Short mmCIF file of C-alpha atoms (C1' of nucleotides) in Angstrom, two decimals:
data_model
loop_
_atom_site.label_atom_id
_atom_site.label_comp_id
_atom_site.label_asym_id
_atom_site.label_seq_id
_atom_site.Cartn_x
_atom_site.Cartn_y
_atom_site.Cartn_z
CA MET H 1251 -69.31 -15.79 -113.25
CA LEU H 1252 -70.05 -12.62 -111.35
CA MET H 1253 -73.72 -11.92 -110.84
CA SER H 1254 -75.41 -8.54 -111.06
CA SER H 1255 -77.19 -7.60 -107.87
CA GLN H 1256 -80.64 -8.30 -109.31
CA VAL H 1257 -79.59 -11.69 -110.54
CA GLU H 1258 -77.96 -12.40 -107.22
CA SER H 1259 -81.06 -11.48 -105.25
CA PHE H 1260 -83.15 -13.72 -107.48
CA VAL H 1261 -80.76 -16.63 -107.15
CA MET H 1262 -80.51 -16.31 -103.38
CA HIS H 1263 -84.27 -16.12 -103.15
CA CYS H 1264 -84.62 -19.32 -105.15
CA GLY H 1265 -82.37 -20.79 -102.49
CA GLU H 1266 -84.67 -19.69 -99.69
CA MET H 1267 -87.63 -21.10 -101.58
CA GLY H 1268 -85.74 -24.25 -102.47
CA SER H 1269 -86.44 -25.94 -99.20
CA ARG H 1270 -90.12 -25.07 -99.35
CA TRP H 1271 -90.41 -26.31 -102.91
CA GLY H 1272 -89.04 -29.70 -102.07
CA PHE H 1273 -85.31 -29.49 -102.66
CA ASN H 1274 -82.63 -27.82 -100.57
CA ARG H 1275 -81.14 -24.35 -100.54
CA THR H 1276 -78.19 -24.99 -102.82
CA VAL H 1277 -80.24 -26.95 -105.30
CA GLY H 1278 -82.68 -24.05 -105.38
CA GLN H 1279 -79.86 -21.58 -106.01
CA MET H 1280 -78.46 -23.75 -108.75
CA TYR H 1281 -81.77 -23.93 -110.50
CA GLY H 1282 -82.33 -20.18 -110.19
CA LEU H 1283 -78.91 -19.57 -111.66
CA LEU H 1284 -79.62 -21.82 -114.62
CA ILE H 1285 -82.98 -20.21 -115.31
CA ILE H 1286 -81.64 -16.71 -115.24
CA ASN H 1287 -78.67 -17.38 -117.52
CA GLU H 1288 -79.11 -17.40 -121.24
CA GLN H 1289 -76.05 -19.62 -121.71
CA ALA H 1290 -75.77 -23.12 -120.35
CA LEU H 1291 -73.32 -23.36 -117.43
CA SER H 1292 -70.66 -25.89 -116.55
CA ALA H 1293 -70.37 -27.47 -113.13
CA ILE H 1294 -67.33 -25.35 -112.33
CA GLN H 1295 -69.05 -22.14 -113.33
CA ILE H 1296 -71.92 -23.04 -111.03
CA SER H 1297 -69.60 -23.90 -108.16
CA GLU H 1298 -67.74 -20.61 -108.55
CA ALA H 1299 -70.83 -18.48 -108.93
CA LEU H 1300 -72.41 -19.93 -105.80
CA ASN H 1301 -69.24 -20.59 -103.81
CA ILE H 1302 -69.95 -24.23 -103.24
CA SER H 1303 -67.84 -27.31 -103.74
CA ARG H 1304 -67.60 -29.11 -107.03
CA GLY H 1305 -68.95 -32.27 -105.40
CA ASN H 1306 -71.99 -30.46 -104.14
CA VAL H 1307 -72.78 -29.24 -107.65
CA SER H 1308 -72.63 -32.80 -108.87
CA MET H 1309 -75.15 -33.93 -106.27
CA GLY H 1310 -77.38 -30.95 -106.90
CA ILE H 1311 -77.49 -31.60 -110.63
CA LYS H 1312 -78.45 -35.18 -109.92
CA GLU H 1313 -81.31 -33.97 -107.75
CA LEU H 1314 -82.51 -31.53 -110.42
CA GLN H 1315 -82.37 -34.32 -112.94
CA SER H 1316 -84.56 -36.48 -110.75
CA TRP H 1317 -87.12 -33.68 -110.96
CA ARG H 1318 -86.56 -33.59 -114.76
CA LEU H 1319 -85.72 -29.92 -114.50
CA VAL H 1320 -82.32 -29.72 -116.23
CA GLN H 1321 -80.88 -30.71 -119.54
CA VAL H 1322 -77.28 -31.52 -120.36
CA GLN H 1323 -75.58 -29.90 -123.32
CA HIS H 1324 -72.19 -30.49 -124.88
CA LYS H 1325 -70.04 -27.97 -126.67
CA PRO H 1326 -67.73 -28.93 -129.54
CA LYS H 1327 -64.08 -29.32 -128.52
CA ASP H 1328 -65.05 -29.33 -124.87
CA ARG H 1329 -65.48 -32.32 -122.65
CA LYS H 1330 -67.39 -30.53 -119.92
CA GLU H 1331 -71.09 -30.92 -119.50
CA TYR H 1332 -73.16 -27.76 -119.68
CA TYR H 1333 -76.46 -27.51 -117.89
CA THR H 1334 -79.57 -25.61 -118.84
CA PRO H 1335 -83.19 -25.71 -117.65
CA ALA H 1336 -85.38 -28.30 -119.35
CA GLY H 1337 -88.36 -26.73 -121.07
CA SER H 1338 -90.23 -23.47 -120.68
CA ILE H 1339 -91.24 -21.78 -117.46
CA TRP H 1340 -94.64 -23.31 -118.01
CA GLU H 1341 -93.24 -26.82 -118.23
CA MET H 1342 -91.10 -26.20 -115.21
CA ALA H 1343 -94.18 -25.29 -113.18
CA ILE H 1344 -95.98 -28.43 -114.37
CA ARG H 1345 -93.00 -30.59 -113.43
CA VAL H 1346 -92.58 -29.18 -109.96
CA PHE H 1347 -96.29 -29.54 -109.42
CA GLU H 1348 -96.40 -33.12 -110.70
CA GLU H 1349 -93.33 -34.21 -108.83
CA ARG H 1350 -94.65 -32.80 -105.61
CA ARG H 1351 -97.93 -34.60 -106.12
CA LYS H 1352 -96.02 -37.84 -106.51
CA ARG H 1353 -94.14 -37.26 -103.30
CA GLU H 1354 -96.85 -35.71 -101.18
CA VAL H 1355 -100.19 -37.03 -102.33
CA ASP H 1356 -99.70 -40.40 -103.98
CA PRO H 1357 -98.23 -42.18 -100.94
CA THR H 1358 -101.07 -40.84 -98.80
CA LEU H 1359 -103.67 -42.04 -101.26
CA SER H 1360 -102.25 -45.53 -101.35
CA LEU H 1361 -102.05 -45.76 -97.56
CA LEU H 1362 -105.64 -44.59 -97.26
CA ARG H 1363 -106.79 -47.08 -99.87
CA SER H 1364 -105.23 -49.98 -98.04
CA ASN H 1365 -106.57 -48.82 -94.68
CA LEU H 1366 -110.06 -48.55 -96.12
CA LEU H 1367 -110.01 -52.22 -97.03
CA GLU H 1368 -109.94 -53.29 -93.38
CA THR H 1369 -113.14 -53.75 -91.45
CA PRO H 1370 -113.48 -51.44 -88.45
CA ASN H 1371 -114.30 -53.29 -85.24
CA THR H 1372 -114.78 -50.49 -82.75
CA GLN H 1373 -116.69 -47.23 -82.68
CA GLU H 1374 -113.43 -45.31 -82.87
CA ALA H 1375 -112.16 -47.32 -85.81
CA LEU H 1376 -115.42 -46.62 -87.59
CA PHE H 1377 -115.11 -42.90 -87.09
CA ALA H 1378 -111.49 -43.04 -88.15
CA GLN H 1379 -112.42 -44.82 -91.34
CA GLU H 1380 -115.08 -42.29 -92.19
CA LYS H 1381 -112.53 -39.52 -91.90
CA MET H 1382 -110.03 -41.43 -93.96
CA LYS H 1383 -112.67 -41.96 -96.63
CA GLU H 1384 -113.38 -38.22 -96.73
CA ILE H 1385 -109.72 -37.40 -97.14
CA HIS H 1386 -109.28 -40.11 -99.71
CA ASP H 1387 -112.18 -38.93 -101.83
CA LEU H 1388 -111.07 -35.33 -101.70
CA LEU H 1389 -107.50 -36.10 -102.67
CA GLU H 1390 -108.68 -38.35 -105.44
CA THR H 1391 -111.00 -35.74 -106.91
CA ILE H 1392 -108.25 -33.15 -106.82
CA THR H 1393 -105.58 -35.33 -108.39
CA HIS H 1394 -107.92 -36.47 -111.15
CA TRP H 1395 -108.84 -32.91 -111.85
CA ALA H 1396 -105.22 -31.78 -111.87
CA ALA H 1397 -104.31 -34.54 -114.29
CA GLU H 1398 -107.11 -33.54 -116.63
CA LEU H 1399 -106.11 -29.89 -116.53
CA GLN H 1400 -102.56 -30.85 -117.37
CA SER H 1401 -103.83 -32.57 -120.48
CA LEU H 1402 -105.14 -29.26 -121.80
CA SER H 1403 -102.87 -27.12 -123.96
CA PRO H 1404 -101.17 -24.22 -122.19
CA GLU H 1405 -103.31 -21.80 -124.22
CA LYS H 1406 -106.62 -23.40 -123.23
CA LEU H 1407 -105.53 -23.61 -119.66
CA ASN H 1408 -104.58 -19.96 -119.77
CA THR H 1409 -108.01 -18.95 -121.08
CA LEU H 1410 -109.58 -21.04 -118.38
CA MET H 1411 -107.53 -19.48 -115.63
CA LYS H 1412 -108.17 -15.97 -116.88
CA LEU H 1413 -111.86 -16.73 -116.81
CA GLY H 1414 -111.49 -17.39 -113.10
CA ALA H 1415 -114.69 -17.73 -111.11
CA GLY H 1416 -116.47 -16.92 -114.34
CA VAL H 1417 -116.41 -20.60 -115.22
CA SER H 1418 -119.12 -21.10 -112.73
CA LYS H 1419 -121.43 -18.82 -114.73
CA VAL H 1420 -120.58 -20.54 -117.97
CA ILE H 1421 -121.48 -23.87 -116.44
CA ASP H 1422 -124.77 -22.56 -115.07
CA MET H 1423 -125.54 -21.27 -118.55
CA LYS H 1424 -124.83 -24.67 -120.06
CA ASP H 1425 -127.10 -26.35 -117.53
CA ARG H 1426 -129.93 -23.98 -118.37
CA LEU H 1427 -129.49 -24.51 -122.09
CA LEU H 1428 -129.54 -28.27 -121.76
CA LYS H 1429 -132.73 -28.33 -119.74
CA MET G 934 -105.00 -43.42 -75.42
CA LEU G 935 -104.03 -46.62 -77.19
CA MET G 936 -104.41 -46.54 -80.91
CA SER G 937 -105.73 -49.33 -83.12
CA SER G 938 -103.23 -50.42 -85.74
CA GLN G 939 -105.12 -48.71 -88.55
CA VAL G 940 -105.30 -45.47 -86.65
CA GLU G 941 -101.65 -45.78 -85.75
CA SER G 942 -100.57 -46.32 -89.34
CA PHE G 943 -102.57 -43.28 -90.40
CA VAL G 944 -101.14 -41.11 -87.65
CA MET G 945 -97.57 -42.19 -88.35
CA HIS G 946 -98.09 -41.54 -92.04
CA CYS G 947 -99.33 -38.04 -91.31
CA GLY G 948 -96.02 -37.65 -89.52
CA GLU G 949 -94.03 -38.72 -92.57
CA MET G 950 -96.06 -36.34 -94.68
CA GLY G 951 -95.81 -33.58 -92.11
CA SER G 952 -92.45 -32.39 -93.27
CA ARG G 953 -93.53 -32.36 -96.89
CA TRP G 954 -96.68 -30.46 -96.06
CA GLY G 955 -94.82 -27.67 -94.36
CA PHE G 956 -94.69 -28.65 -90.70
CA ASN G 957 -92.59 -31.25 -88.93
CA ARG G 958 -93.10 -34.90 -88.15
CA THR G 959 -94.56 -34.56 -84.68
CA VAL G 960 -96.85 -31.74 -85.69
CA GLY G 961 -98.08 -33.92 -88.53
CA GLN G 962 -98.72 -36.80 -86.14
CA MET G 963 -100.56 -34.54 -83.75
CA TYR G 964 -102.81 -33.27 -86.47
CA GLY G 965 -103.49 -36.78 -87.78
CA LEU G 966 -104.40 -37.88 -84.27
CA LEU G 967 -106.83 -35.01 -83.85
CA ILE G 968 -108.49 -35.64 -87.20
CA ILE G 969 -109.00 -39.31 -86.56
CA ASN G 970 -110.45 -38.93 -83.06
CA GLU G 971 -114.08 -38.09 -82.60
CA GLN G 972 -113.42 -36.61 -79.15
CA ALA G 973 -111.25 -33.58 -78.59
CA LEU G 974 -107.95 -34.46 -76.89
CA SER G 975 -106.01 -32.82 -74.10
CA ALA G 976 -102.31 -32.03 -74.33
CA ILE G 977 -101.48 -34.92 -72.00
CA GLN G 978 -103.51 -37.39 -74.00
CA ILE G 979 -101.64 -36.31 -77.10
CA SER G 980 -98.28 -36.55 -75.41
CA GLU G 981 -99.07 -40.05 -74.14
CA ALA G 982 -100.51 -41.30 -77.41
CA LEU G 983 -97.49 -40.14 -79.37
CA ASN G 984 -94.83 -40.62 -76.71
CA ILE G 985 -93.56 -37.08 -76.86
CA SER G 986 -92.93 -34.54 -74.15
CA ARG G 987 -95.58 -32.26 -72.84
CA GLY G 988 -93.54 -29.24 -73.94
CA ASN G 989 -93.36 -30.52 -77.46
CA VAL G 990 -97.14 -30.82 -77.61
CA SER G 991 -97.45 -27.23 -76.53
CA MET G 992 -95.18 -26.07 -79.35
CA GLY G 993 -96.91 -28.29 -81.87
CA ILE G 994 -100.32 -26.93 -80.97
CA LYS G 995 -98.98 -23.42 -81.41
CA GLU G 996 -97.75 -24.34 -84.86
CA LEU G 997 -101.08 -25.88 -85.81
CA GLN G 998 -102.81 -22.77 -84.57
CA SER G 999 -100.62 -20.61 -86.79
CA TRP G 1000 -101.99 -22.66 -89.67
CA ARG G 1001 -105.52 -22.16 -88.29
CA LEU G 1002 -105.97 -25.92 -88.21
CA VAL G 1003 -107.02 -26.55 -84.60
CA GLN G 1004 -109.64 -25.29 -82.26
CA VAL G 1005 -109.57 -25.19 -78.50
CA GLN G 1006 -112.46 -26.57 -76.48
CA HIS G 1007 -113.18 -26.49 -72.76
CA LYS G 1008 -115.08 -29.03 -70.75
CA PRO G 1009 -117.15 -28.08 -67.70
CA LYS G 1010 -115.39 -28.72 -64.40
CA ASP G 1011 -112.09 -29.20 -66.15
CA ARG G 1012 -109.33 -26.70 -66.55
CA LYS G 1013 -107.53 -28.50 -69.32
CA GLU G 1014 -107.72 -27.37 -72.90
CA TYR G 1015 -109.04 -29.87 -75.40
CA TYR G 1016 -108.01 -29.69 -79.02
CA THR G 1017 -109.95 -30.61 -82.11
CA PRO G 1018 -109.47 -29.91 -85.83
CA ALA G 1019 -110.90 -26.61 -87.04
CA GLY G 1020 -113.47 -27.10 -89.76
CA SER G 1021 -114.23 -29.85 -92.23
CA ILE G 1022 -111.75 -31.82 -94.28
CA TRP G 1023 -112.55 -29.48 -97.10
CA GLU G 1024 -111.67 -26.41 -95.07
CA MET G 1025 -108.54 -28.08 -93.84
CA ALA G 1026 -107.40 -28.61 -97.43
CA ILE G 1027 -108.15 -24.99 -98.30
CA ARG G 1028 -106.18 -23.78 -95.28
CA VAL G 1029 -103.12 -25.88 -95.96
CA PHE G 1030 -103.24 -24.77 -99.56
CA GLU G 1031 -103.64 -21.09 -98.71
CA GLU G 1032 -101.03 -21.11 -96.01
CA ARG G 1033 -98.53 -22.76 -98.32
CA ARG G 1034 -99.25 -20.19 -100.97
CA LYS G 1035 -98.49 -17.44 -98.46
CA ARG G 1036 -95.19 -19.04 -97.53
CA GLU G 1037 -94.06 -20.28 -100.91
CA VAL G 1038 -95.51 -18.03 -103.57
CA ASP G 1039 -96.21 -14.61 -102.09
CA PRO G 1040 -92.61 -13.80 -101.09
CA THR G 1041 -91.42 -14.83 -104.54
CA LEU G 1042 -94.00 -12.62 -106.22
CA SER G 1043 -92.99 -9.61 -104.19
CA LEU G 1044 -89.30 -10.14 -104.84
CA LEU G 1045 -89.97 -10.47 -108.54
CA ARG G 1046 -92.09 -7.35 -108.57
CA SER G 1047 -89.38 -5.27 -106.97
CA ASN G 1048 -86.71 -6.69 -109.24
CA LEU G 1049 -88.80 -5.87 -112.29
CA LEU G 1050 -88.83 -2.20 -111.35
CA GLU G 1051 -85.09 -1.88 -111.95
CA THR G 1052 -83.75 -1.04 -115.38
CA PRO G 1053 -81.50 -3.73 -116.82
CA ASN G 1054 -78.15 -2.37 -118.02
CA THR G 1055 -76.51 -5.38 -119.58
CA GLN G 1056 -77.55 -8.07 -122.02
CA GLU G 1057 -77.56 -10.62 -119.21
CA ALA G 1058 -79.68 -8.47 -116.94
CA LEU G 1059 -82.14 -8.02 -119.77
CA PHE G 1060 -82.46 -11.76 -120.29
CA ALA G 1061 -82.75 -12.27 -116.55
CA GLN G 1062 -85.57 -9.75 -116.36
CA GLU G 1063 -87.46 -11.40 -119.17
CA LYS G 1064 -87.34 -14.70 -117.32
CA MET G 1065 -88.40 -13.08 -114.07
CA LYS G 1066 -91.31 -11.47 -115.89
CA GLU G 1067 -92.40 -14.84 -117.24
CA ILE G 1068 -92.29 -16.41 -113.81
CA HIS G 1069 -94.04 -13.44 -112.27
CA ASP G 1070 -96.89 -13.50 -114.78
CA LEU G 1071 -97.38 -17.23 -114.41
CA LEU G 1072 -97.44 -17.14 -110.63
CA GLU G 1073 -99.79 -14.19 -110.67
CA THR G 1074 -102.24 -15.87 -113.02
CA ILE G 1075 -102.23 -19.00 -110.91
CA THR G 1076 -102.71 -17.26 -107.57
CA HIS G 1077 -105.52 -15.10 -108.94
CA TRP G 1078 -107.20 -18.16 -110.29
CA ALA G 1079 -106.77 -20.08 -107.05
CA ALA G 1080 -108.26 -17.19 -105.10
CA GLU G 1081 -111.27 -17.06 -107.41
CA LEU G 1082 -111.83 -20.79 -107.13
CA GLN G 1083 -111.72 -20.54 -103.39
CA SER G 1084 -114.53 -18.01 -103.55
CA LEU G 1085 -116.80 -20.64 -105.08
CA SER G 1086 -118.93 -22.79 -102.80
CA PRO G 1087 -117.60 -26.29 -102.13
CA GLU G 1088 -120.51 -27.72 -104.15
CA LYS G 1089 -119.84 -25.61 -107.23
CA LEU G 1090 -116.15 -26.33 -107.02
CA ASN G 1091 -116.94 -30.00 -106.77
CA THR G 1092 -119.09 -29.93 -109.91
CA LEU G 1093 -116.34 -28.07 -111.67
CA MET G 1094 -113.69 -30.57 -110.65
CA LYS G 1095 -115.83 -33.53 -111.61
CA LEU G 1096 -116.31 -31.92 -115.01
CA GLY G 1097 -112.54 -32.10 -115.47
CA ALA G 1098 -111.19 -31.38 -118.90
CA GLY G 1099 -114.80 -31.13 -119.99
CA VAL G 1100 -114.77 -27.46 -118.98
CA SER G 1101 -112.81 -26.80 -122.07
CA LYS G 1102 -115.71 -28.02 -124.22
CA VAL G 1103 -118.21 -25.98 -122.27
CA ILE G 1104 -116.15 -22.88 -122.90
CA ASP G 1105 -115.83 -23.59 -126.60
CA MET G 1106 -119.59 -23.96 -126.70
CA LYS G 1107 -120.07 -20.62 -125.02
CA ASP G 1108 -117.72 -18.95 -127.48
CA ARG G 1109 -119.66 -20.36 -130.38
CA LEU G 1110 -122.98 -19.25 -128.97
CA LEU G 1111 -121.79 -15.73 -128.37
CA LYS G 1112 -120.48 -15.31 -131.86
"C1'" DT D 1324 -104.14 -13.95 -51.22
"C1'" DC D 1325 -102.77 -18.55 -52.03
"C1'" DA D 1326 -101.75 -22.94 -54.08
"C1'" DA D 1327 -103.18 -26.31 -57.24
"C1'" DA D 1328 -103.62 -27.31 -61.96
"C1'" DC D 1329 -102.61 -26.34 -65.76
"C1'" DT D 1330 -99.69 -24.03 -70.17
"C1'" DT D 1331 -95.56 -21.93 -72.16
"C1'" DT D 1332 -90.76 -21.15 -72.78
"C1'" DC D 1333 -86.17 -22.12 -73.69
"C1'" DA D 1334 -81.21 -24.02 -73.02
"C1'" DG D 1335 -78.95 -27.65 -74.26
"C1'" DA D 1336 -79.08 -32.66 -75.94
"C1'" DA D 1337 -80.32 -35.63 -79.62
"C1'" DC D 1338 -81.00 -36.21 -84.16
"C1'" DA D 1339 -81.09 -35.04 -89.28
"C1'" DT D 1340 -79.48 -32.73 -93.26
"C1'" DT D 1341 -76.17 -30.67 -96.08
"C1'" DC D 1342 -71.49 -29.68 -97.53
"C1'" DT D 1343 -66.58 -30.38 -98.41
"C1'" DG D 1344 -62.72 -32.32 -100.48
"C1'" DA D 1345 -60.05 -36.18 -101.40
"C1'" DA D 1346 -60.29 -40.56 -103.64
"C1'" DA D 1347 -62.33 -43.44 -107.04
"C1'" DG D 1348 -64.63 -43.81 -111.45
"C1'" DT D 1349 -65.38 -42.58 -116.39
"C1'" DT D 1350 -64.56 -40.85 -120.93
"C1'" DT D 1351 -61.88 -39.31 -124.74
"C1'" DA D 1352 -58.09 -38.25 -127.80
"C1'" DA D 1353 -53.75 -39.55 -129.21
"C1'" DT R 1024 -52.72 -48.22 -123.68
"C1'" DT R 1025 -52.19 -44.08 -121.31
"C1'" DA R 1026 -52.95 -39.82 -119.14
"C1'" DA R 1027 -55.50 -35.77 -119.08
"C1'" DA R 1028 -59.89 -33.90 -118.19
"C1'" DC R 1029 -63.53 -34.40 -116.50
"C1'" DT R 1030 -67.71 -36.49 -113.12
"C1'" DT R 1031 -69.28 -39.09 -109.11
"C1'" DT R 1032 -69.10 -40.85 -104.55
"C1'" DC R 1033 -68.86 -40.85 -99.79
"C1'" DA R 1034 -66.82 -40.30 -94.84
"C1'" DG R 1035 -66.71 -37.10 -91.71
"C1'" DA R 1036 -67.27 -31.97 -90.52
"C1'" DA R 1037 -70.39 -28.28 -90.30
"C1'" DT R 1038 -74.73 -26.70 -89.90
"C1'" DG R 1039 -79.69 -26.87 -88.97
"C1'" DT R 1040 -83.84 -28.81 -86.81
"C1'" DT R 1041 -86.46 -30.91 -83.32
"C1'" DC R 1042 -87.14 -32.63 -78.70
"C1'" DT R 1043 -86.88 -32.91 -73.67
"C1'" DG R 1044 -87.63 -31.53 -69.16
"C1'" DA R 1045 -87.08 -28.23 -65.71
"C1'" DA R 1046 -88.24 -23.58 -64.64
"C1'" DA R 1047 -91.24 -19.77 -65.26
"C1'" DG R 1048 -95.81 -18.05 -66.27
"C1'" DT R 1049 -100.94 -18.11 -66.05
"C1'" DT R 1050 -105.50 -19.06 -64.53
"C1'" DT R 1051 -108.96 -20.43 -61.32
"C1'" DG R 1052 -111.45 -21.56 -57.14
"C1'" DA R 1053 -111.51 -21.18 -52.39
#
DNA sequence: TCAAACTTTCAGAACATTCTGAAAGTTTAA
DNA sequence: TTAAACTTTCAGAATGTTCTGAAAGTTTGA
């Protein structure tokens, strides 16, 4: 499992990004390696390619599975498990996005909701609640919107994104027509 | 600087989230505290409210400034600096979003671009390049789109988000009209 | 120019995360 | 069954991050 220099730079970069994307360096490298390889890889191949312990690979795979980012494959006459990315690049992006929302936004929303149920009894508490309401409403609008966008087919979503700020014009047009 | 229990739970939660949002726990707490307080706070007030050292506050403020999330205020007859969040909740969201893009997406895009310039000389390298191209194109489409959306006014963007998956119908309608 | 009132910096301590490798657990084929 | 071929787990080592507090730096008014 020797990597070409391009592949290596990509894999190492995925490692650097790993921590920013929500998992750690090695998990990032592992995922990069799986994406960039046409063939599914065994745990040992991964551990040799990245120079990490077999145990670490096992934990990393578990983490990637919790993000629903890898699939296990089996080869005939071979007991080892072989790992490969789950789904297309598009699906991978959706998953990372969704999973991060679950970890970053959902807990905040539920805390805000429960705080908003209490009755403020001082001036400060009142101000605080107003701010919390603002944040709550914004996060809610965004998550709803994101969920709806995810329900669109990749093609539709692609058209939409390519349209960019143009959507705004299309909507204005609609408003005028309906008046 | 005693906090009511609601305020405290919010501030502590911002701390938990801090690390996920790209800064650390204390920086998250500091920012939460500033958001939730109507009055601007001095470094000492922050350090007392959160039970952290004065030095730590100084570093945290610096970090928040690098995210363009706080503003400094001065009061007459007082040499201390008073800190307050920069901009509305809306702007804060935009900033966090933008700053994260810079840290998480931009470096990846530039690495991918430079890798795509090289000519693949093996089957593996070819496959690897195809994948990198896919990721590159996806990230580019998304960042372009995000930039365009940010150019819209908050109101327009709000209408758009409320419309949700409905945009898709509006676009279909446009296509039919133009045919 | 000075010193009081602040802010910043940074070495080392405290704390948190990640990694290794050996031991324990699981699965399969005979 | 058994044992070979794997995977998982987890204590402790290695590494990385954050925090404190004392020292250094800066600004201001007199």
